[in-house]
Amino acid sequence: MKKTKLGEFEELVLLTVAALQHDAYGVEIKRELETRLNERLSVGSIQSALKRMEEKGFLTSAFGEATLKRGGKRKRIYYTTSHALKVLEEMRAIRADLWKSIPLIVSELKMI
Amino acid sequence: MKKTKLGEFEELVLLTVAALQHDAYGVEIKRELETRLNERLSVGSIQSALKRMEEKGFLTSAFGEATLKRGGKRKRIYYTTSHALKVLEEMRAIRADLWKSIPLIVSELKMI
DNA sequence: ATTTTATTCCTGATTGCAGTAGAAATAAAT
DNA sequence: ATTTATTTCTACTGCAATCAGGAATAAAAT
């Protein structure tokens, strides 16, 4: 695997950004992923993944407007680039093909 | 994400081991993954991923018999543990759910 | 029979991802 | 004005990912 590719965690964060659309900012991404992984995450780990991916051209970001809730610091909203979506789709296809190649007996065992 | 989980590359290697069944040894895994990723890999990177995953309980290994071809050094054959298959399936489910949550307009863009 | 070539495994060193801890900024509530 | 809630951001550590090269084994070529 060449550099400029995605790490495991980065890929999950990227998918979450795509899923959240205009609500994709640090803390919300944290909440969403914690629910999906059923596991606690630190905001910092997500922030640094977001920063890395922005530098690599997988994400862009812009500040949104201030909230009306307490602690109304401006949210930095992240958006996936078309390049990111292309890479995500490539990864999905590669994994899907691998799963197809796994003998049936084995791939049914895991259902237990 | 907690430790003892899989990295991006490790997961691909693990899936390849599952797919190759009794032919899952270093050099063959390299060939198979190079074809699937359409990208050159070093054997060493695969060997160290295999070693790490064996230590973490995702794989077991045993030496096979010598080949009849040139360079008949004994192959170390790797097998996935049931724990590995369980974790692989968990990861698959998490990604599948995320993809389902990505708005349709976006998830069709990537088809281009 | 010894040298070359092919197949495989293994190790040491480097780069960069993953994750933690905590500070800083902003503003509503009290 | 102090507390509390929401958010971003940075510095640091550990380990995953990768590379470069060496070692073991044996068939083939000479």
CSV table of C-alpha atoms (C1' of nucleotides) in Angstrom, one decimal:
chain,number,residue,atom,x,y,z
A,1,MET,CA,0.0,0.0,0.0
A,2,LYS,CA,1.3,3.4,-1.0
A,3,LYS,CA,1.3,6.4,1.4
A,4,THR,CA,-1.5,8.9,0.9
A,5,LYS,CA,-3.9,6.1,1.4
A,6,LEU,CA,-6.3,5.8,4.3
A,7,GLY,CA,-5.8,4.2,7.7
A,8,GLU,CA,-8.4,2.1,9.3
A,9,PHE,CA,-9.7,4.8,11.6
A,10,GLU,CA,-9.4,7.5,9.0
A,11,GLU,CA,-11.7,5.5,6.8
A,12,LEU,CA,-14.3,5.2,9.5
A,13,VAL,CA,-14.1,8.9,10.2
A,14,LEU,CA,-14.4,9.7,6.4
A,15,LEU,CA,-17.5,7.5,6.0
A,16,THR,CA,-19.1,9.2,9.0
A,17,VAL,CA,-18.4,12.7,7.5
A,18,ALA,CA,-20.1,11.5,4.3
A,19,ALA,CA,-23.0,10.1,6.3
A,20,LEU,CA,-23.5,13.3,8.4
A,21,GLN,CA,-23.4,15.7,5.5
A,22,HIS,CA,-23.7,19.3,6.7
A,23,ASP,CA,-23.6,18.2,10.3
A,24,ALA,CA,-20.0,16.8,10.1
A,25,TYR,CA,-18.0,18.5,12.7
A,26,GLY,CA,-15.7,17.1,15.3
A,27,VAL,CA,-17.9,16.5,18.3
A,28,GLU,CA,-20.8,15.3,16.3
A,29,ILE,CA,-18.6,12.8,14.4
A,30,LYS,CA,-17.4,11.6,17.7
A,31,ARG,CA,-20.9,11.0,19.0
A,32,GLU,CA,-22.0,9.2,15.8
A,33,LEU,CA,-19.0,6.9,15.6
A,34,GLU,CA,-19.2,6.1,19.3
A,35,THR,CA,-22.7,4.9,18.8
A,36,ARG,CA,-21.8,2.9,15.7
A,37,LEU,CA,-18.7,1.3,17.2
A,38,ASN,CA,-20.3,1.0,20.6
A,39,GLU,CA,-17.1,2.3,22.1
A,40,ARG,CA,-15.8,5.5,23.6
A,41,LEU,CA,-13.5,7.7,21.6
A,42,SER,CA,-11.5,10.9,22.4
A,43,VAL,CA,-12.3,14.0,20.4
A,44,GLY,CA,-8.6,14.6,19.8
A,45,SER,CA,-8.2,11.3,17.9
A,46,ILE,CA,-10.9,12.4,15.6
A,47,GLN,CA,-9.6,15.9,15.2
A,48,SER,CA,-6.1,14.7,14.3
A,49,ALA,CA,-7.6,12.2,11.8
A,50,LEU,CA,-9.6,15.1,10.2
A,51,LYS,CA,-6.6,17.3,10.0
A,52,ARG,CA,-4.4,14.6,8.4
A,53,MET,CA,-7.1,13.9,5.8
A,54,GLU,CA,-7.6,17.5,5.0
A,55,GLU,CA,-3.9,17.8,4.3
A,56,LYS,CA,-4.1,14.8,2.1
A,57,GLY,CA,-7.0,16.1,0.1
A,58,PHE,CA,-9.7,13.8,1.3
A,59,LEU,CA,-11.6,16.6,3.1
A,60,THR,CA,-12.2,20.3,3.0
A,61,SER,CA,-13.6,22.4,5.8
A,62,ALA,CA,-15.3,25.7,6.6
A,63,PHE,CA,-16.6,27.3,9.7
A,64,GLY,CA,-20.4,27.2,10.2
A,65,GLU,CA,-22.4,29.8,12.0
A,66,ALA,CA,-22.5,30.0,15.8
A,67,THR,CA,-25.1,27.8,17.5
A,68,LEU,CA,-27.9,29.1,19.8
A,69,LYS,CA,-26.9,26.6,22.4
A,70,ARG,CA,-24.5,27.0,25.3
A,71,GLY,CA,-20.9,27.0,24.3
A,72,GLY,CA,-21.6,28.4,20.9
A,73,LYS,CA,-18.1,28.1,19.5
A,74,ARG,CA,-18.2,28.1,15.7
A,75,LYS,CA,-18.2,24.6,14.3
A,76,ARG,CA,-15.7,23.6,11.7
A,77,ILE,CA,-17.8,21.6,9.1
A,78,TYR,CA,-16.0,19.0,7.0
A,79,TYR,CA,-16.9,17.9,3.5
A,80,THR,CA,-15.6,14.9,1.6
A,81,THR,CA,-13.9,15.6,-1.7
A,82,SER,CA,-14.7,13.6,-4.8
A,83,HIS,CA,-11.3,12.0,-4.6
A,84,ALA,CA,-12.2,10.7,-1.1
A,85,LEU,CA,-15.4,9.2,-2.4
A,86,LYS,CA,-13.5,7.5,-5.2
A,87,VAL,CA,-11.0,6.0,-2.8
A,88,LEU,CA,-13.7,4.9,-0.4
A,89,GLU,CA,-15.5,3.1,-3.2
A,90,GLU,CA,-12.3,1.4,-4.3
A,91,MET,CA,-11.8,0.1,-0.8
A,92,ARG,CA,-15.3,-1.1,-0.6
A,93,ALA,CA,-15.0,-3.0,-3.9
A,94,ILE,CA,-11.7,-4.6,-2.9
A,95,ARG,CA,-13.2,-5.9,0.4
A,96,ALA,CA,-16.4,-7.0,-1.2
A,97,ASP,CA,-14.4,-9.1,-3.7
A,98,LEU,CA,-12.3,-10.6,-1.0
A,99,TRP,CA,-15.4,-11.6,1.0
A,100,LYS,CA,-16.8,-13.2,-2.2
A,101,SER,CA,-13.6,-15.3,-2.4
A,102,ILE,CA,-13.8,-16.6,1.1
A,103,PRO,CA,-15.1,-20.2,1.1
A,104,LEU,CA,-18.7,-20.5,2.2
A,105,ILE,CA,-18.2,-22.8,5.1
A,106,VAL,CA,-15.9,-20.3,6.7
A,107,SER,CA,-18.0,-17.3,5.9
A,108,GLU,CA,-20.9,-18.9,7.6
A,109,LEU,CA,-19.0,-19.8,10.7
A,110,LYS,CA,-18.6,-16.2,11.7
A,111,MET,CA,-22.4,-15.8,12.0
A,112,ILE,CA,-22.3,-17.6,15.3
B,1,MET,CA,-10.7,2.6,18.6
B,2,LYS,CA,-9.1,0.4,21.2
B,3,LYS,CA,-5.9,-1.5,20.7
B,4,THR,CA,-6.0,-5.2,19.8
B,5,LYS,CA,-8.2,-4.3,16.8
B,6,LEU,CA,-7.0,-4.5,13.2
B,7,GLY,CA,-5.2,-2.0,11.1
B,8,GLU,CA,-6.2,-1.3,7.5
B,9,PHE,CA,-3.4,-3.4,6.0
B,10,GLU,CA,-3.8,-6.2,8.6
B,11,GLU,CA,-7.4,-6.5,7.7
B,12,LEU,CA,-6.7,-7.0,4.0
B,13,VAL,CA,-4.0,-9.6,4.8
B,14,LEU,CA,-6.4,-11.4,7.1
B,15,LEU,CA,-9.1,-11.5,4.5
B,16,THR,CA,-6.6,-12.8,2.0
B,17,VAL,CA,-5.6,-15.6,4.4
B,18,ALA,CA,-9.2,-16.6,4.8
B,19,ALA,CA,-9.7,-16.5,1.0
B,20,LEU,CA,-6.6,-18.6,0.2
B,21,GLN,CA,-7.3,-21.3,2.8
B,22,HIS,CA,-4.5,-23.9,2.9
B,23,ASP,CA,-2.5,-21.9,0.4
B,24,ALA,CA,-2.0,-19.0,2.7
B,25,TYR,CA,1.7,-18.4,3.1
B,26,GLY,CA,3.7,-15.2,2.8
B,27,VAL,CA,4.7,-15.1,-0.8
B,28,GLU,CA,1.3,-16.4,-2.1
B,29,ILE,CA,-0.5,-13.8,0.0
B,30,LYS,CA,1.7,-11.1,-1.5
B,31,ARG,CA,0.9,-12.3,-5.0
B,32,GLU,CA,-2.8,-12.4,-4.3
B,33,LEU,CA,-3.0,-9.0,-2.7
B,34,GLU,CA,-0.9,-7.4,-5.4
B,35,THR,CA,-3.4,-8.6,-8.0
B,36,ARG,CA,-6.4,-7.4,-6.0
B,37,LEU,CA,-4.9,-4.0,-5.0
B,38,ASN,CA,-3.2,-3.6,-8.4
B,39,GLU,CA,-0.1,-2.4,-6.6
B,40,ARG,CA,3.3,-3.7,-5.6
B,41,LEU,CA,3.9,-4.9,-2.1
B,42,SER,CA,7.0,-6.0,-0.2
B,43,VAL,CA,7.0,-9.5,1.3
B,44,GLY,CA,8.4,-8.1,4.5
B,45,SER,CA,5.4,-5.9,5.1
B,46,ILE,CA,3.2,-8.9,4.8
B,47,GLN,CA,5.4,-11.1,7.0
B,48,SER,CA,5.4,-8.5,9.8
B,49,ALA,CA,1.6,-8.1,9.6
B,50,LEU,CA,1.2,-11.9,9.8
B,51,LYS,CA,3.6,-12.0,12.8
B,52,ARG,CA,1.7,-9.2,14.6
B,53,MET,CA,-1.6,-10.9,14.0
B,54,GLU,CA,-0.4,-14.2,15.2
B,55,GLU,CA,0.7,-12.6,18.4
B,56,LYS,CA,-2.7,-11.0,18.8
B,57,GLY,CA,-4.5,-14.2,18.3
B,58,PHE,CA,-6.0,-13.6,14.9
B,59,LEU,CA,-3.9,-16.2,13.2
B,60,THR,CA,-2.2,-19.5,13.9
B,61,SER,CA,0.5,-21.1,11.7
B,62,ALA,CA,2.3,-24.3,10.9
B,63,PHE,CA,5.0,-25.4,8.5
B,64,GLY,CA,3.8,-27.2,5.4
B,65,GLU,CA,5.7,-29.9,3.5
B,66,ALA,CA,8.5,-28.9,1.1
B,67,THR,CA,7.6,-28.1,-2.5
B,68,LEU,CA,8.9,-30.0,-5.5
B,69,LYS,CA,9.7,-26.7,-7.2
B,70,ARG,CA,13.0,-24.9,-7.0
B,71,GLY,CA,13.7,-23.1,-3.8
B,72,GLY,CA,11.7,-25.6,-1.8
B,73,LYS,CA,12.0,-23.9,1.6
B,74,ARG,CA,9.1,-25.0,3.8
B,75,LYS,CA,6.1,-22.7,3.7
B,76,ARG,CA,4.6,-21.4,6.8
B,77,ILE,CA,0.9,-21.7,6.3
B,78,TYR,CA,-1.4,-19.4,8.2
B,79,TYR,CA,-4.9,-20.0,9.4
B,80,THR,CA,-7.5,-17.6,10.7
B,81,THR,CA,-8.9,-18.1,14.2
B,82,SER,CA,-12.6,-17.9,14.9
B,83,HIS,CA,-11.9,-14.7,16.8
B,84,ALA,CA,-10.5,-13.2,13.7
B,85,LEU,CA,-13.5,-14.1,11.6
B,86,LYS,CA,-15.7,-12.6,14.3
B,87,VAL,CA,-13.8,-9.3,14.2
B,88,LEU,CA,-13.8,-9.3,10.4
B,89,GLU,CA,-17.5,-9.7,10.4
B,90,GLU,CA,-18.0,-6.9,12.9
B,91,MET,CA,-15.9,-4.5,10.8
B,92,ARG,CA,-17.9,-5.5,7.7
B,93,ALA,CA,-21.2,-4.8,9.5
B,94,ILE,CA,-20.1,-1.4,10.7
B,95,ARG,CA,-18.9,-0.3,7.3
B,96,ALA,CA,-22.1,-1.6,5.6
B,97,ASP,CA,-24.2,0.4,8.0
B,98,LEU,CA,-22.2,3.5,7.4
B,99,TRP,CA,-22.6,3.1,3.7
B,100,LYS,CA,-26.4,2.7,4.1
B,101,SER,CA,-26.4,6.0,6.0
B,102,ILE,CA,-24.7,8.0,3.2
B,103,PRO,CA,-27.2,10.0,1.3
B,104,LEU,CA,-28.0,8.5,-2.1
B,105,ILE,CA,-26.9,11.4,-4.2
B,106,VAL,CA,-23.4,11.1,-2.8
B,107,SER,CA,-23.2,7.4,-2.9
B,108,GLU,CA,-24.1,7.5,-6.6
B,109,LEU,CA,-21.5,10.1,-7.4
B,110,LYS,CA,-18.7,7.7,-6.7
B,111,MET,CA,-19.9,5.3,-9.4
B,112,ILE,CA,-18.3,7.6,-11.9
C,1,DA,C1',30.3,-30.8,-7.5
C,2,DT,C1',30.0,-26.0,-7.3
C,3,DT,C1',27.6,-22.1,-9.0
C,4,DT,C1',23.5,-20.0,-10.4
C,5,DT,C1',18.8,-19.1,-9.9
C,6,DA,C1',14.2,-19.5,-7.7
C,7,DT,C1',11.3,-19.7,-3.7
C,8,DT,C1',10.6,-18.7,0.8
C,9,DC,C1',11.1,-16.7,5.6
C,10,DC,C1',12.9,-13.4,8.8
C,11,DT,C1',14.9,-9.0,11.0
C,12,DG,C1',16.2,-4.2,11.8
C,13,DA,C1',15.3,0.5,10.9
C,14,DT,C1',12.3,4.3,9.4
C,15,DT,C1',7.9,6.8,8.5
C,16,DG,C1',3.5,8.0,9.6
C,17,DC,C1',-1.1,6.7,11.7
C,18,DA,C1',-3.8,6.2,16.1
C,19,DG,C1',-4.9,7.7,20.4
C,20,DT,C1',-4.3,10.5,25.0
C,21,DA,C1',-4.2,14.4,27.8
C,22,DG,C1',-5.1,18.7,28.4
C,23,DA,C1',-5.3,23.6,27.1
C,24,DA,C1',-7.9,27.4,24.8
C,25,DA,C1',-12.0,29.8,22.8
C,26,DT,C1',-16.7,31.0,23.0
C,27,DA,C1',-21.1,31.8,25.0
C,28,DA,C1',-25.4,30.6,27.6
C,29,DA,C1',-27.0,29.9,32.5
C,30,DT,C1',-26.8,30.8,37.1
D,1,DA,C1',-18.6,37.3,37.5
D,2,DT,C1',-18.5,32.5,38.0
D,3,DT,C1',-19.9,28.2,36.4
D,4,DT,C1',-21.1,25.0,33.0
D,5,DA,C1',-21.5,23.4,28.2
D,6,DT,C1',-19.8,23.1,23.6
D,7,DT,C1',-16.3,23.1,20.6
D,8,DT,C1',-11.5,23.4,18.5
D,9,DC,C1',-6.7,22.6,18.6
D,10,DT,C1',-1.8,21.0,19.8
D,11,DA,C1',2.0,18.3,21.8
D,12,DC,C1',3.3,13.9,22.8
D,13,DT,C1',3.6,8.7,22.9
D,14,DG,C1',3.1,4.0,21.1
D,15,DC,C1',2.5,1.0,17.6
D,16,DA,C1',1.2,-0.2,12.7
D,17,DA,C1',3.0,0.0,8.0
D,18,DT,C1',6.7,-0.2,5.0
D,19,DC,C1',11.3,-0.8,3.2
D,20,DA,C1',15.8,-2.8,2.4
D,21,DG,C1',18.3,-6.4,2.8
D,22,DG,C1',19.9,-10.9,4.6
D,23,DA,C1',19.5,-16.0,5.5
D,24,DA,C1',17.8,-20.7,4.4
D,25,DT,C1',16.7,-24.2,1.2
D,26,DA,C1',16.8,-26.7,-2.9
D,27,DA,C1',16.3,-27.5,-7.9
D,28,DA,C1',18.7,-26.4,-12.4
D,29,DA,C1',22.6,-25.3,-15.0
D,30,DT,C1',27.3,-25.5,-15.8
